[in-house]
Coordinates of C-alpha atoms in Angstrom, one line a residue:
Chain A
M1 CA 0.0 0.0 0.0
K2 CA 2.8 2.3 0.9
N3 CA 4.1 2.1 -2.6
S4 CA 0.7 2.5 -4.5
P5 CA 1.0 5.6 -6.6
R6 CA -1.5 8.4 -5.7
P7 CA -4.1 8.1 -8.5
K8 CA -4.1 11.0 -11.0
S9 CA -7.1 13.3 -11.3
S10 CA -9.1 13.2 -14.5
Q11 CA -8.4 16.9 -14.7
P12 CA -5.0 17.5 -13.1
I13 CA -3.8 20.9 -11.7
P14 CA -0.9 21.8 -14.0
P15 CA 2.5 22.7 -12.6
H16 CA 2.2 26.4 -13.5
A17 CA -1.1 26.8 -11.5
K18 CA -1.0 29.4 -8.7
K19 CA -2.6 28.9 -5.2
V20 CA -4.9 31.9 -4.9
F21 CA -6.6 31.1 -1.6
E22 CA -5.7 28.9 1.4
G23 CA -8.6 27.9 3.5
V24 CA -9.1 25.6 6.5
V25 CA -10.4 22.8 4.3
F26 CA -10.0 23.9 0.7
D27 CA -7.1 25.6 -1.2
V28 CA -8.0 27.2 -4.5
Y29 CA -5.7 27.0 -7.5
Q30 CA -6.0 29.0 -10.8
W31 CA -4.2 28.8 -14.1
E32 CA -4.5 30.2 -17.6
Q33 CA -5.8 27.4 -19.9
K34 CA -5.3 27.5 -23.7
L35 CA -8.6 26.5 -25.4
Y36 CA -9.2 24.7 -28.6
D37 CA -9.7 28.0 -30.5
G38 CA -6.4 29.4 -29.4
T39 CA -7.9 31.8 -26.8
T40 CA -7.1 31.4 -23.1
T41 CA -9.3 31.5 -20.0
T42 CA -8.9 31.1 -16.2
F43 CA -9.4 27.6 -14.9
E44 CA -10.0 26.9 -11.3
K45 CA -9.7 23.8 -9.1
L46 CA -9.7 22.9 -5.5
V47 CA -7.4 20.9 -3.3
Q48 CA -8.4 19.2 0.0
A49 CA -6.5 16.7 2.2
D50 CA -6.8 13.1 1.2
T51 CA -9.0 10.9 3.4
V52 CA -9.0 7.3 4.6
T53 CA -12.1 5.1 5.2
V54 CA -11.8 1.9 7.1
F55 CA -14.6 -0.7 7.1
P56 CA -14.0 -2.9 10.2
V57 CA -15.1 -6.5 9.9
L58 CA -15.6 -8.1 13.4
D59 CA -14.7 -11.7 14.0
D60 CA -18.5 -12.6 14.0
G61 CA -18.8 -11.4 10.5
R62 CA -20.6 -8.1 11.3
I63 CA -19.4 -4.9 9.7
L64 CA -19.0 -1.8 11.8
L65 CA -21.0 1.2 10.5
L66 CA -21.3 4.5 12.2
E67 CA -24.4 6.6 12.7
Q68 CA -22.9 10.1 12.9
E69 CA -23.9 13.6 13.7
Q70 CA -21.9 16.8 13.1
P71 CA -22.9 20.3 14.1
G72 CA -25.2 21.9 11.5
R73 CA -25.4 18.8 9.3
D74 CA -28.2 16.2 8.8
P75 CA -27.4 12.9 10.5
F76 CA -25.6 10.4 8.2
I77 CA -24.3 6.8 8.0
S78 CA -20.7 6.1 7.3
T79 CA -17.9 4.1 8.8
T80 CA -14.6 5.0 10.5
G81 CA -12.3 7.4 8.7
G82 CA -11.2 11.0 8.2
H83 CA -8.4 13.2 6.8
V84 CA -4.8 12.2 6.4
D85 CA -2.8 14.6 8.5
P86 CA 0.1 16.6 6.8
G87 CA 3.1 14.3 6.5
E88 CA 1.2 11.2 7.8
E89 CA 1.4 7.8 6.1
I90 CA -1.9 6.7 4.7
L91 CA -1.9 3.4 6.6
A92 CA -1.0 5.4 9.9
A93 CA -4.0 7.6 9.2
A94 CA -6.2 4.6 8.7
K95 CA -5.1 3.0 12.0
R96 CA -5.5 6.4 13.9
E97 CA -9.0 7.0 12.6
L98 CA -10.1 3.4 13.3
L99 CA -8.9 3.7 16.9
E100 CA -10.2 7.2 17.6
E101 CA -13.7 6.6 16.2
S102 CA -14.3 3.0 17.4
G103 CA -11.6 2.1 20.0
Y104 CA -10.5 -0.9 17.9
E105 CA -7.1 -2.0 16.5
A106 CA -6.8 -4.3 13.5
E107 CA -4.3 -7.1 12.6
E108 CA -4.9 -6.6 8.9
Y109 CA -5.7 -3.7 6.6
I110 CA -6.8 -4.7 3.1
P111 CA -6.6 -1.9 0.6
W112 CA -9.9 -2.0 -1.4
L113 CA -10.4 1.3 -3.4
I114 CA -8.1 4.2 -4.0
L115 CA -9.5 6.8 -6.3
Q116 CA -10.2 10.5 -7.0
P117 CA -14.0 10.7 -7.1
L118 CA -14.4 14.4 -8.3
S119 CA -12.9 16.1 -11.3
K120 CA -13.1 19.6 -9.7
I121 CA -11.4 18.8 -6.3
D122 CA -7.9 17.2 -6.1
W123 CA -8.7 14.6 -3.4
V124 CA -7.9 10.9 -3.0
I125 CA -10.0 8.5 -0.9
N126 CA -8.2 5.4 0.4
I127 CA -10.7 2.7 1.4
F128 CA -9.6 -0.2 3.5
I129 CA -11.2 -3.4 5.0
A130 CA -9.8 -4.0 8.5
K131 CA -9.9 -7.5 10.0
G132 CA -8.6 -9.2 13.2
L133 CA -10.1 -6.5 15.4
K134 CA -9.5 -6.1 19.1
K135 CA -11.2 -3.5 21.3
V136 CA -8.4 -1.7 23.1
S137 CA -10.0 1.6 24.3
G138 CA -13.1 3.8 24.2
M139 CA -13.8 6.2 21.4
Q140 CA -11.7 9.4 21.4
L141 CA -14.0 11.8 19.6
D142 CA -13.4 15.6 19.1
G143 CA -16.1 18.2 20.0
G144 CA -17.5 18.1 16.4
E145 CA -18.5 14.4 16.3
K146 CA -21.3 12.4 17.8
I147 CA -21.0 8.7 16.8
I148 CA -23.0 5.6 17.5
L149 CA -21.4 2.3 16.5
K150 CA -23.7 0.2 14.5
P151 CA -22.5 -3.4 13.7
V152 CA -24.5 -4.8 10.8
T153 CA -24.6 -8.2 9.0
F154 CA -23.4 -8.3 5.4
D155 CA -27.0 -8.3 4.1
E156 CA -27.8 -5.3 6.3
F157 CA -24.7 -3.6 5.0
L158 CA -26.0 -4.1 1.4
E159 CA -29.2 -2.3 2.5
Y160 CA -27.7 0.6 4.6
G161 CA -24.9 1.1 2.2
T162 CA -27.3 1.9 -0.7
R163 CA -29.4 4.4 1.3
E164 CA -29.3 8.1 0.4
E165 CA -27.9 9.0 3.9
F166 CA -24.9 6.7 3.4
V167 CA -22.0 9.0 2.5
E168 CA -19.5 6.8 0.8
K169 CA -21.0 7.1 -2.7
E170 CA -18.2 5.1 -4.4
V171 CA -19.0 2.2 -2.1
A172 CA -22.7 2.5 -2.6
R173 CA -22.1 2.2 -6.3
R174 CA -20.1 -1.0 -5.9
L175 CA -22.8 -2.5 -3.6
L176 CA -25.4 -1.7 -6.3
E177 CA -23.1 -3.3 -9.0
A178 CA -22.8 -6.4 -6.8
K179 CA -26.5 -6.7 -6.5
I180 CA -26.6 -6.9 -10.4
D181 CA -23.6 -9.1 -11.0
P182 CA -23.3 -12.4 -9.0
A183 CA -19.5 -12.6 -9.6
K184 CA -19.1 -9.1 -8.1
M185 CA -21.3 -10.2 -5.2
A186 CA -19.2 -13.2 -4.5
E187 CA -16.0 -11.1 -4.6
L188 CA -17.7 -8.5 -2.2
R189 CA -18.7 -11.3 0.2
R190 CA -15.1 -12.7 0.2
L191 CA -13.7 -9.2 0.8
F192 CA -16.0 -8.6 3.8
S193 CA -15.7 -12.0 5.4
P194 CA -13.9 -12.1 8.7
S195 CA -11.5 -14.9 7.6
R196 CA -8.0 -13.9 6.6
Chain B
M1 CA -40.8 23.7 -12.3
K2 CA -40.5 27.5 -11.8
N3 CA -42.0 27.1 -8.4
S4 CA -40.1 24.1 -7.2
P5 CA -38.1 25.2 -4.1
R6 CA -34.4 25.0 -4.3
P7 CA -33.5 21.9 -2.3
K8 CA -31.7 22.5 0.9
S9 CA -28.2 21.3 1.5
S10 CA -27.6 18.6 4.1
Q11 CA -25.1 21.0 5.6
P12 CA -26.4 24.6 4.9
I13 CA -24.2 27.6 5.0
P14 CA -25.6 29.7 8.0
P15 CA -26.7 33.3 7.5
H16 CA -23.8 34.7 9.5
A17 CA -21.1 33.0 7.2
K18 CA -18.6 35.3 5.5
K19 CA -17.5 35.1 1.9
V20 CA -13.8 34.9 2.3
F21 CA -12.9 34.2 -1.4
E22 CA -14.6 34.8 -4.7
G23 CA -13.2 32.7 -7.6
V24 CA -14.2 32.2 -11.2
V25 CA -16.1 28.9 -10.4
F26 CA -16.1 28.6 -6.6
D27 CA -16.7 31.1 -3.7
V28 CA -15.6 30.1 -0.3
Y29 CA -17.6 30.8 2.9
Q30 CA -16.4 30.5 6.5
W31 CA -18.2 30.7 9.8
E32 CA -17.5 30.0 13.5
Q33 CA -19.4 26.8 14.4
K34 CA -20.2 25.9 18.0
L35 CA -19.3 22.2 18.7
Y36 CA -21.0 19.7 21.0
D37 CA -18.4 20.4 23.8
G38 CA -19.0 24.2 23.8
T39 CA -15.8 25.1 21.9
T40 CA -16.0 26.8 18.5
T41 CA -14.1 26.1 15.3
T42 CA -14.0 27.5 11.8
F43 CA -16.2 25.7 9.3
E44 CA -15.8 26.1 5.6
K45 CA -18.0 25.4 2.6
L46 CA -18.0 26.3 -1.1
V47 CA -20.6 27.7 -3.4
Q48 CA -20.8 27.2 -7.1
A49 CA -23.4 28.1 -9.7
D50 CA -26.3 25.6 -10.1
T51 CA -26.3 23.5 -13.2
V52 CA -28.9 22.0 -15.6
T53 CA -28.7 18.7 -17.3
V54 CA -31.0 17.9 -20.2
F55 CA -31.5 14.4 -21.6
P56 CA -33.0 14.7 -25.1
V57 CA -35.2 11.8 -26.2
L58 CA -35.5 11.8 -30.0
D59 CA -38.8 10.8 -31.7
D60 CA -37.3 7.4 -32.7
G61 CA -36.7 6.7 -29.0
R62 CA -32.9 7.2 -28.9
I63 CA -31.4 9.2 -26.1
L64 CA -28.8 11.8 -27.1
L65 CA -25.5 11.4 -25.2
L66 CA -22.4 13.5 -25.7
E67 CA -18.9 12.4 -26.0
Q68 CA -17.0 15.4 -24.7
E69 CA -13.5 16.7 -24.5
Q70 CA -12.3 19.8 -22.5
P71 CA -8.8 21.1 -22.4
G72 CA -6.6 19.3 -19.8
R73 CA -9.3 16.8 -18.9
D74 CA -9.8 13.1 -19.7
P75 CA -12.6 12.5 -22.3
F76 CA -16.0 11.9 -20.7
I77 CA -19.5 10.9 -21.5
S78 CA -22.4 13.2 -20.5
T79 CA -25.5 14.8 -22.1
T80 CA -26.4 18.4 -22.8
G81 CA -26.1 20.9 -19.9
G82 CA -24.1 23.5 -18.1
H83 CA -24.3 26.3 -15.6
V84 CA -27.3 28.5 -14.9
D85 CA -26.2 32.1 -15.6
P86 CA -26.7 34.7 -12.9
G87 CA -30.4 35.8 -12.9
E88 CA -31.3 33.2 -15.4
E89 CA -34.4 31.0 -14.9
I90 CA -33.6 27.3 -14.6
L91 CA -35.8 26.3 -17.6
A92 CA -34.3 29.0 -19.7
A93 CA -30.8 27.7 -18.9
A94 CA -32.0 24.2 -19.9
K95 CA -33.3 25.4 -23.2
R96 CA -30.2 27.4 -23.9
E97 CA -27.8 24.6 -23.1
L98 CA -29.8 22.0 -25.2
L99 CA -29.7 24.4 -28.1
E100 CA -26.0 25.4 -27.8
E101 CA -24.7 21.9 -27.3
S102 CA -27.0 20.0 -29.8
G103 CA -28.8 22.4 -32.0
Y104 CA -32.1 21.0 -30.8
E105 CA -35.2 22.7 -29.4
A106 CA -37.8 20.7 -27.4
E107 CA -41.6 20.9 -27.0
E108 CA -41.5 19.5 -23.5
Y109 CA -39.1 19.6 -20.6
I110 CA -39.9 17.0 -17.8
P111 CA -38.2 17.7 -14.5
W112 CA -36.7 14.5 -13.3
L113 CA -34.2 15.1 -10.5
I114 CA -33.4 18.3 -8.5
L115 CA -30.9 17.7 -5.7
Q116 CA -27.7 18.8 -4.0
P117 CA -25.3 16.0 -4.5
L118 CA -22.4 17.1 -2.2
S119 CA -22.5 18.2 1.4
K120 CA -19.4 20.5 1.1
I121 CA -20.4 22.4 -2.0
D122 CA -23.7 24.4 -2.1
W123 CA -24.7 23.4 -5.7
V124 CA -28.1 22.2 -7.1
I125 CA -28.3 20.0 -10.2
N126 CA -31.6 20.2 -12.1
I127 CA -32.0 17.2 -14.4
F128 CA -34.6 17.3 -17.2
I129 CA -35.9 14.9 -19.9
A130 CA -36.6 16.8 -23.2
K131 CA -39.1 15.4 -25.7
G132 CA -40.6 16.6 -29.0
L133 CA -37.2 17.5 -30.4
K134 CA -36.6 19.6 -33.5
K135 CA -33.1 20.3 -35.0
V136 CA -33.1 24.0 -35.6
S137 CA -29.4 24.9 -35.9
G138 CA -25.9 23.6 -35.6
M139 CA -24.0 23.4 -32.3
Q140 CA -22.7 26.7 -30.9
L141 CA -19.7 25.5 -28.8
D142 CA -17.3 27.8 -27.0
G143 CA -13.5 27.4 -27.4
G144 CA -13.4 25.1 -24.3
E145 CA -15.6 22.3 -25.7
K146 CA -15.3 19.5 -28.2
I147 CA -18.6 17.5 -28.5
I148 CA -19.7 14.5 -30.5
L149 CA -23.4 13.8 -30.5
K150 CA -24.1 10.1 -29.7
P151 CA -27.7 9.0 -30.0
V152 CA -28.1 5.6 -28.2
T153 CA -31.0 3.2 -27.6
F154 CA -32.5 2.9 -24.1
D155 CA -30.5 -0.4 -23.5
E156 CA -27.3 1.3 -24.7
F157 CA -28.1 4.2 -22.3
L158 CA -28.2 1.7 -19.4
E159 CA -24.8 0.5 -20.4
Y160 CA -23.0 3.9 -21.1
G161 CA -24.7 5.5 -18.1
T162 CA -23.1 3.1 -15.7
R163 CA -19.6 3.4 -17.0
E164 CA -16.9 5.1 -15.0
E165 CA -16.5 7.9 -17.6
F166 CA -20.2 8.9 -17.4
V167 CA -20.1 12.0 -15.3
E168 CA -23.7 12.2 -14.1
K169 CA -23.2 10.0 -11.0
E170 CA -26.7 10.6 -9.6
V171 CA -28.1 9.3 -12.9
A172 CA -25.7 6.4 -12.9
R173 CA -27.0 5.5 -9.4
R174 CA -30.6 5.5 -10.6
L175 CA -29.8 3.3 -13.6
L176 CA -28.1 0.8 -11.3
E177 CA -31.1 0.9 -9.0
A178 CA -33.4 0.3 -12.0
K179 CA -31.4 -2.8 -13.0
I180 CA -32.1 -4.2 -9.6
D181 CA -35.8 -3.3 -9.3
P182 CA -38.2 -4.1 -12.1
A183 CA -40.7 -1.4 -10.9
K184 CA -38.0 1.3 -11.1
M185 CA -37.0 0.0 -14.5
A186 CA -40.5 0.3 -15.9
E187 CA -40.7 3.8 -14.5
L188 CA -37.4 4.7 -16.1
R189 CA -38.5 3.3 -19.5
R190 CA -41.7 5.3 -19.3
L191 CA -39.7 8.5 -18.4
F192 CA -37.3 8.0 -21.4
S193 CA -39.9 6.9 -23.9
P194 CA -40.5 9.4 -26.7
S195 CA -44.3 9.5 -26.2
R196 CA -45.7 12.4 -24.3

């Protein structure tokens, strides 16, 4: 995983782009882009910190989802995860977020998806499946999080994961694809089985 | 359609937020948010112009997709659409984008989906099905667009619309859901049939 290249955006920020704003979540870059007719115009794109998402699979086969509230936001369903800190290894961020949000440590982290979901934001999501879980502490939440742990069976995961309020849209898509294609469903079951 | 309320974000920008950056595509807003533990922190969210997407259904039942290139971006599949100009009615924007990108006018615009897909960007997409089409001109593209019109059958639409390079992800989701649920598939066929 450490050596996986960071996936390229479908619309990369070119080297000559200038950072025109630095925010608390988003930085804004602009550059002069030559168009097909020879004219130029200003293009704009955002950068935000990459994120990790970790789906914990308990030894009894249940998958740990999170019912989550944040101030000023509708309640949503997710799993453990968050931003990669500056300079932090991706796997270290995955371990930290799993521990902070669930109190679990894992023996194995299986990289599942690594992709840039949006063309207008430079942002990579790294999605892991964690197995061999051991509860080592309580949750260590910050003041902007309210989290209820929600262990679900694989079949319940297929249902919750395709609801509107489930925020991992790239995962929702793969659950829907698995419901259509038996080979993909078998692969998904294998991926989310507790055996290693 | 004119009277449809603009759907609220799942994480609205509060009235006391300040615009801290104004870009060519994105504006950035910040506000002090009180957290659950009584402390406050700076929250940040983006605003971009709302967009329209128009799926033209030709009288022979084919749906008009677009194979599109933009400078510095991987080729992608979409349909007609673009930004709503400041002060422009949503339906007027739909008519303008359909005409500019395909040279067609339509007798009927059926509102299909109106939603805010992302929690971190205040941005509404308005998706229409257009029927009763008449070719009235050529395309009027700007220097940043290369477009090939690609009429496809309904079954081909189900295939193209669920590929990775199809950019309307909310539509892709509904096509996948229709492949799973016969009632949703029947509704989708009705919606995309040329009859009015």
